[in-house]
Short mmCIF file of C-alpha atoms in Angstrom, two decimals:
data_model
loop_
_atom_site.label_atom_id
_atom_site.label_comp_id
_atom_site.label_asym_id
_atom_site.label_seq_id
_atom_site.Cartn_x
_atom_site.Cartn_y
_atom_site.Cartn_z
CA UNK A 1 144.61 -60.10 190.85
CA UNK A 2 141.22 -60.79 189.33
CA UNK A 3 138.75 -60.25 192.02
CA UNK A 4 134.73 -60.21 191.57
CA UNK A 5 133.61 -57.95 194.35
CA UNK A 6 129.63 -58.20 195.16
CA UNK A 7 128.96 -55.50 192.99
CA UNK A 8 130.65 -56.62 190.06
CA UNK A 9 128.81 -60.20 190.61
CA UNK A 10 125.67 -58.58 190.14
CA UNK A 11 126.54 -56.59 187.15
CA UNK A 12 127.86 -59.40 185.38
CA UNK A 13 125.12 -61.50 186.47
CA UNK A 14 122.51 -59.46 184.78
CA UNK A 15 124.37 -59.44 181.27
CA UNK A 16 125.09 -62.72 181.45
CA UNK A 17 121.34 -63.78 182.11
CA UNK A 18 120.48 -61.22 179.27
CA UNK A 19 122.51 -62.96 176.85
CA UNK A 20 121.72 -66.45 177.49
CA UNK A 21 118.97 -67.02 175.18
CA UNK A 22 121.40 -65.41 172.27
CA UNK A 23 124.33 -67.60 173.19
CA UNK A 24 121.83 -70.73 173.24
CA UNK A 25 120.80 -69.95 169.87
CA UNK A 26 124.17 -69.80 168.56
CA UNK A 27 125.72 -72.98 166.95
CA UNK A 28 129.61 -73.36 167.94
CA UNK A 29 132.00 -72.50 164.91
CA UNK A 30 134.07 -74.76 163.31
CA UNK A 31 137.03 -74.20 161.07
CA UNK A 32 139.56 -71.24 160.89
CA UNK A 33 137.72 -68.17 160.57
CA UNK A 34 140.72 -65.65 159.28
CA UNK A 35 139.44 -65.37 155.73
CA UNK A 36 136.03 -64.34 156.87
CA UNK A 37 137.14 -61.96 159.52
CA UNK A 38 139.78 -60.45 156.81
CA UNK A 39 136.69 -60.21 153.94
CA UNK A 40 134.44 -58.54 157.02
CA UNK A 41 136.92 -56.19 157.80
CA UNK A 42 135.97 -56.13 161.40
CA UNK A 43 137.28 -57.94 164.41
CA UNK A 44 134.39 -58.66 166.80
CA UNK A 45 135.70 -58.47 170.26
CA UNK A 46 134.41 -59.95 173.47
CA UNK A 47 134.70 -57.82 176.91
CA UNK A 48 133.27 -57.17 179.99
CA UNK A 49 132.82 -53.59 180.42
CA UNK A 50 132.70 -53.63 184.19
CA UNK A 51 136.19 -53.92 185.45
CA UNK A 52 138.29 -50.82 185.44
CA UNK A 53 141.22 -50.11 184.47
CA UNK A 54 140.80 -52.70 181.89
CA UNK A 55 137.48 -52.07 180.62
CA UNK A 56 134.65 -49.54 181.89
CA UNK A 57 131.51 -48.35 180.09
CA UNK A 58 130.60 -44.91 181.45
CA UNK A 59 127.39 -43.85 180.02
CA UNK A 60 128.21 -45.06 176.25
CA UNK A 61 132.01 -44.09 176.63
CA UNK A 62 134.08 -47.14 176.49
CA UNK A 63 137.70 -47.10 177.90
CA UNK A 64 140.49 -49.16 179.61
CA UNK A 65 143.75 -51.05 178.61
CA UNK A 66 141.77 -53.76 176.71
CA UNK A 67 139.69 -51.23 174.93
CA UNK A 68 142.62 -49.69 173.83
CA UNK A 69 144.56 -52.78 173.24
CA UNK A 70 141.66 -54.23 171.18
CA UNK A 71 141.73 -50.61 168.81
CA UNK A 72 145.37 -51.04 168.45
CA UNK A 73 145.43 -54.62 167.66
CA UNK A 74 142.63 -54.33 164.97
CA UNK A 75 144.36 -51.30 163.42
CA UNK A 76 147.33 -53.79 163.17
CA UNK A 77 145.64 -56.22 161.31
CA UNK A 78 143.90 -53.78 159.25
CA UNK A 79 140.59 -54.30 160.62
CA UNK A 80 137.86 -52.28 162.43
CA UNK A 81 137.29 -53.12 165.99
CA UNK A 82 133.71 -54.10 167.30
CA UNK A 83 133.03 -54.46 170.73
CA UNK A 84 130.28 -56.46 172.47
CA UNK A 85 129.46 -56.81 176.29
CA UNK A 86 129.10 -59.76 177.93
CA UNK A 87 129.06 -60.63 181.94
CA UNK A 88 132.81 -62.37 182.91
CA UNK A 89 131.03 -65.64 183.31
CA UNK A 90 129.52 -65.62 179.79
CA UNK A 91 132.74 -64.71 177.96
CA UNK A 92 133.98 -68.38 176.85
CA UNK A 93 130.48 -69.31 175.67
CA UNK A 94 130.36 -66.44 173.57
CA UNK A 95 133.63 -67.27 171.83
CA UNK A 96 132.87 -70.67 171.39
CA UNK A 97 129.44 -70.11 170.10
CA UNK A 98 130.89 -67.96 167.55
CA UNK A 99 129.54 -64.39 168.77
CA UNK A 100 133.04 -62.92 168.87
CA UNK A 101 136.45 -63.59 167.01
CA UNK A 102 138.60 -62.84 170.10
CA UNK A 103 138.07 -62.25 173.86
CA UNK A 104 140.12 -59.18 175.23
CA UNK A 105 139.01 -59.00 179.26
CA UNK A 106 141.84 -59.22 181.59
CA UNK A 107 141.74 -63.21 181.24
CA UNK A 108 144.05 -65.18 183.27
CA UNK A 109 145.38 -68.06 181.17
CA UNK A 110 143.65 -70.94 182.12
CA UNK A 111 145.01 -74.41 181.39
CA UNK A 112 142.11 -76.33 181.68
CA UNK A 113 140.52 -74.33 178.82
CA UNK A 114 143.01 -75.22 176.32
CA UNK A 115 141.09 -77.61 174.75
CA UNK A 116 138.77 -75.45 173.26
CA UNK A 117 140.71 -71.96 173.25
CA UNK A 118 144.14 -70.71 172.51
CA UNK A 119 145.66 -68.18 174.35
CA UNK A 120 147.83 -65.42 172.53
CA UNK A 121 151.51 -64.18 174.34
CA UNK A 122 150.69 -62.75 177.80
CA UNK A 123 150.15 -58.79 177.55
CA UNK A 124 150.17 -57.80 181.35
CA UNK A 125 151.42 -59.35 184.17
CA UNK A 126 149.04 -58.60 187.45
CA UNK A 127 150.68 -60.96 189.92
CA UNK A 128 152.03 -60.19 193.40
CA UNK A 129 154.47 -57.38 193.52
CA UNK A 130 156.72 -56.37 196.59
CA UNK A 131 156.19 -52.49 197.41
CA UNK A 132 158.73 -50.96 199.62
CA UNK A 133 159.38 -47.29 200.99
CA UNK A 134 161.01 -45.27 198.03
CA UNK A 135 164.69 -44.80 198.29
CA UNK A 136 165.02 -48.10 200.03
CA UNK A 137 167.16 -51.18 199.12
CA UNK A 138 164.86 -52.56 196.19
CA UNK A 139 163.40 -56.20 197.46
CA UNK A 140 163.08 -58.87 195.03
CA UNK A 141 162.20 -61.77 196.91
CA UNK A 142 161.90 -63.65 200.34
CA UNK A 143 165.55 -63.39 201.26
CA UNK A 144 165.42 -59.36 201.21
CA UNK A 145 163.00 -59.94 203.82
CA UNK A 146 164.89 -61.63 206.69
CA UNK A 147 164.54 -59.90 209.84
CA UNK A 148 161.88 -57.60 208.77
CA UNK A 149 157.93 -57.04 208.61
CA UNK A 150 155.50 -57.74 205.64
CA UNK A 151 152.16 -56.27 205.31
CA UNK A 152 149.61 -58.18 203.43
CA UNK A 153 145.56 -58.25 202.98
CA UNK A 154 144.07 -60.69 204.99
CA UNK A 155 143.15 -64.21 203.25
CA UNK A 156 144.70 -62.99 199.95
CA UNK A 157 147.20 -64.82 197.76
CA UNK A 158 149.80 -62.32 199.30
CA UNK A 159 148.96 -63.62 202.34
CA UNK A 160 149.15 -67.15 201.57
CA UNK A 161 152.62 -66.39 200.05
CA UNK A 162 154.11 -64.82 203.04
CA UNK A 163 153.07 -67.41 205.49
CA UNK A 164 154.91 -69.95 202.97
CA UNK A 165 158.14 -67.44 203.27
CA UNK A 166 157.36 -67.34 207.24
CA UNK A 167 157.98 -71.02 207.39
CA UNK A 168 161.51 -70.71 205.81
CA UNK A 169 162.48 -67.36 207.53
CA UNK A 170 161.75 -67.76 211.11
CA UNK A 171 162.58 -64.06 211.86
CA UNK A 172 159.91 -62.74 209.01
CA UNK A 173 156.95 -60.97 210.92
CA UNK A 174 153.95 -60.72 209.02
CA UNK A 175 151.27 -57.91 209.46
CA UNK A 176 147.59 -58.60 208.33
CA UNK A 177 145.21 -55.71 207.19
CA UNK A 178 141.48 -55.85 205.88
CA UNK A 179 142.25 -54.03 202.73
CA UNK A 180 145.08 -53.85 200.47
CA UNK A 181 145.12 -50.08 200.95
CA UNK A 182 145.62 -50.33 204.80
CA UNK A 183 148.61 -52.57 203.90
CA UNK A 184 150.27 -50.11 201.64
CA UNK A 185 149.25 -47.06 203.75
CA UNK A 186 151.55 -48.93 206.67
CA UNK A 187 154.41 -48.83 204.25
CA UNK A 188 153.79 -45.27 203.59
CA UNK A 189 153.74 -44.63 207.20
CA UNK A 190 156.95 -46.54 208.00
CA UNK A 191 154.90 -49.16 210.03
CA UNK A 192 156.42 -52.23 207.95
CA UNK A 193 159.38 -52.70 205.69
CA UNK A 194 157.34 -54.19 202.46
CA UNK A 195 153.92 -55.15 201.23
CA UNK A 196 153.25 -57.91 198.94
CA UNK A 197 150.04 -57.23 197.03
CA UNK A 198 148.69 -57.43 193.64
CA UNK A 199 150.35 -55.09 190.97
CA UNK A 200 146.87 -53.39 189.89
CA UNK A 201 146.54 -52.53 193.32
CA UNK A 202 149.73 -51.34 194.21
CA UNK A 203 149.74 -48.96 190.69
CA UNK A 204 146.14 -47.57 191.77
CA UNK A 205 147.00 -46.94 195.35
CA UNK A 206 150.17 -44.85 194.12
CA UNK A 207 148.07 -42.99 191.54
CA UNK A 208 144.93 -42.48 193.84
CA UNK A 209 147.21 -41.44 196.70
CA UNK A 210 149.52 -38.70 195.42
CA UNK A 211 151.12 -38.18 198.89
CA UNK A 212 151.41 -41.34 200.31
CA UNK A 213 152.15 -43.14 196.88
CA UNK A 214 155.22 -40.79 196.19
CA UNK A 215 156.85 -42.50 199.04
CA UNK A 216 156.39 -46.10 197.52
CA UNK A 217 158.31 -48.09 195.02
CA UNK A 218 157.30 -51.51 193.85
CA UNK A 219 159.60 -54.58 192.65
CA UNK A 220 160.61 -54.70 188.64
CA UNK A 221 159.18 -58.30 188.46
CA UNK A 222 156.51 -60.18 189.91
CA UNK A 223 157.31 -62.60 192.82
CA UNK A 224 154.00 -64.78 191.83
CA UNK A 225 153.13 -64.06 187.89
CA UNK A 226 149.27 -63.82 186.92
CA UNK A 227 149.76 -63.18 183.23
CA UNK A 228 146.74 -61.77 181.27
CA UNK A 229 146.47 -63.00 177.32
CA UNK A 230 143.88 -62.88 174.69
CA UNK A 231 141.81 -65.93 174.10
CA UNK A 232 140.76 -67.40 170.60
CA UNK A 233 138.86 -70.67 169.29
CA UNK A 234 141.60 -73.32 169.40
CA UNK A 235 141.15 -74.15 165.52
CA UNK A 236 141.64 -70.19 164.75
CA UNK A 237 145.61 -70.67 164.46
CA UNK A 238 145.72 -67.98 161.56
CA UNK A 239 144.27 -65.16 163.84
CA UNK A 240 146.09 -66.50 166.76
CA UNK A 241 149.31 -66.24 164.77
CA UNK A 242 148.17 -62.34 163.38
CA UNK A 243 147.50 -61.25 167.08
CA UNK A 244 150.68 -62.68 168.36
CA UNK A 245 152.56 -60.89 165.69
CA UNK A 246 150.59 -57.56 166.30
CA UNK A 247 151.35 -57.75 170.17
CA UNK A 248 155.05 -58.33 169.26
CA UNK A 249 154.90 -54.98 166.98
CA UNK A 250 153.14 -52.98 169.87
CA UNK A 251 155.61 -54.24 172.63
CA UNK A 252 158.90 -53.28 170.23
CA UNK A 253 157.45 -50.08 169.37
CA UNK A 254 156.66 -49.02 172.95
CA UNK A 255 152.73 -48.75 172.09
CA UNK A 256 151.80 -51.80 174.58
CA UNK A 257 153.65 -50.15 177.53
CA UNK A 258 152.23 -46.61 176.79
CA UNK A 259 148.59 -47.53 176.43
CA UNK A 260 149.19 -49.69 179.81
CA UNK A 261 150.47 -46.64 181.62
CA UNK A 262 147.99 -44.06 180.24
CA UNK A 263 144.91 -46.09 181.93
CA UNK A 264 146.85 -46.65 185.17
CA UNK A 265 147.72 -43.12 185.47
CA UNK A 266 144.28 -41.82 184.86
#
């Protein structure tokens, strides 16, 4: 799930303020810009570089899922990628004022924005997944937890969903924890039957805890989906079609899965 911790809020606020004057001076783009993009040979990509594993600028070295995806898509379109940094809150303004052609920055599809932007097909699901002990019967939903105990992080969407399930499963016990890592650690320790957490947290816990992580497995599909997609201006239908075609080719070839896995395992 897309969280904005205090450190990240401070970083993104600083970036956004620094770019406010530039954004104010730019006029909104009108019309389909594909011909101009194609002639320039450059795909201008807006990204927030403070959100690993999707994008991180580490002393000038830019890495992450969104960075690798931007490079791969630009290559599919016969273009060179050009990344421009913005604070998370300034991304959509940068797009609508014509500072970039596309946003690739772990964006959740927001229906309320579809009057001015268009989203590609999703490339990542950051939703809620069930995590169980490795070797246990796979849990794919509420009915698999009857009579069991479910670990969640207090106050999160996973907690809300668990309470919803508990109203329908009287014998479901909910155990709350102060962090995702504590909730997942309780599964590795055999204290609970399953945890309901976001996909990124589950994968990073398994990666960063090689001993405890090897004892965990996660559901193959999300319980509550949260798809990430690219965003373009609503009038850029040609670019949108090319990006969707490119995403389709990357998925079919296995390259999309590979670049995601490479960044989640590093």
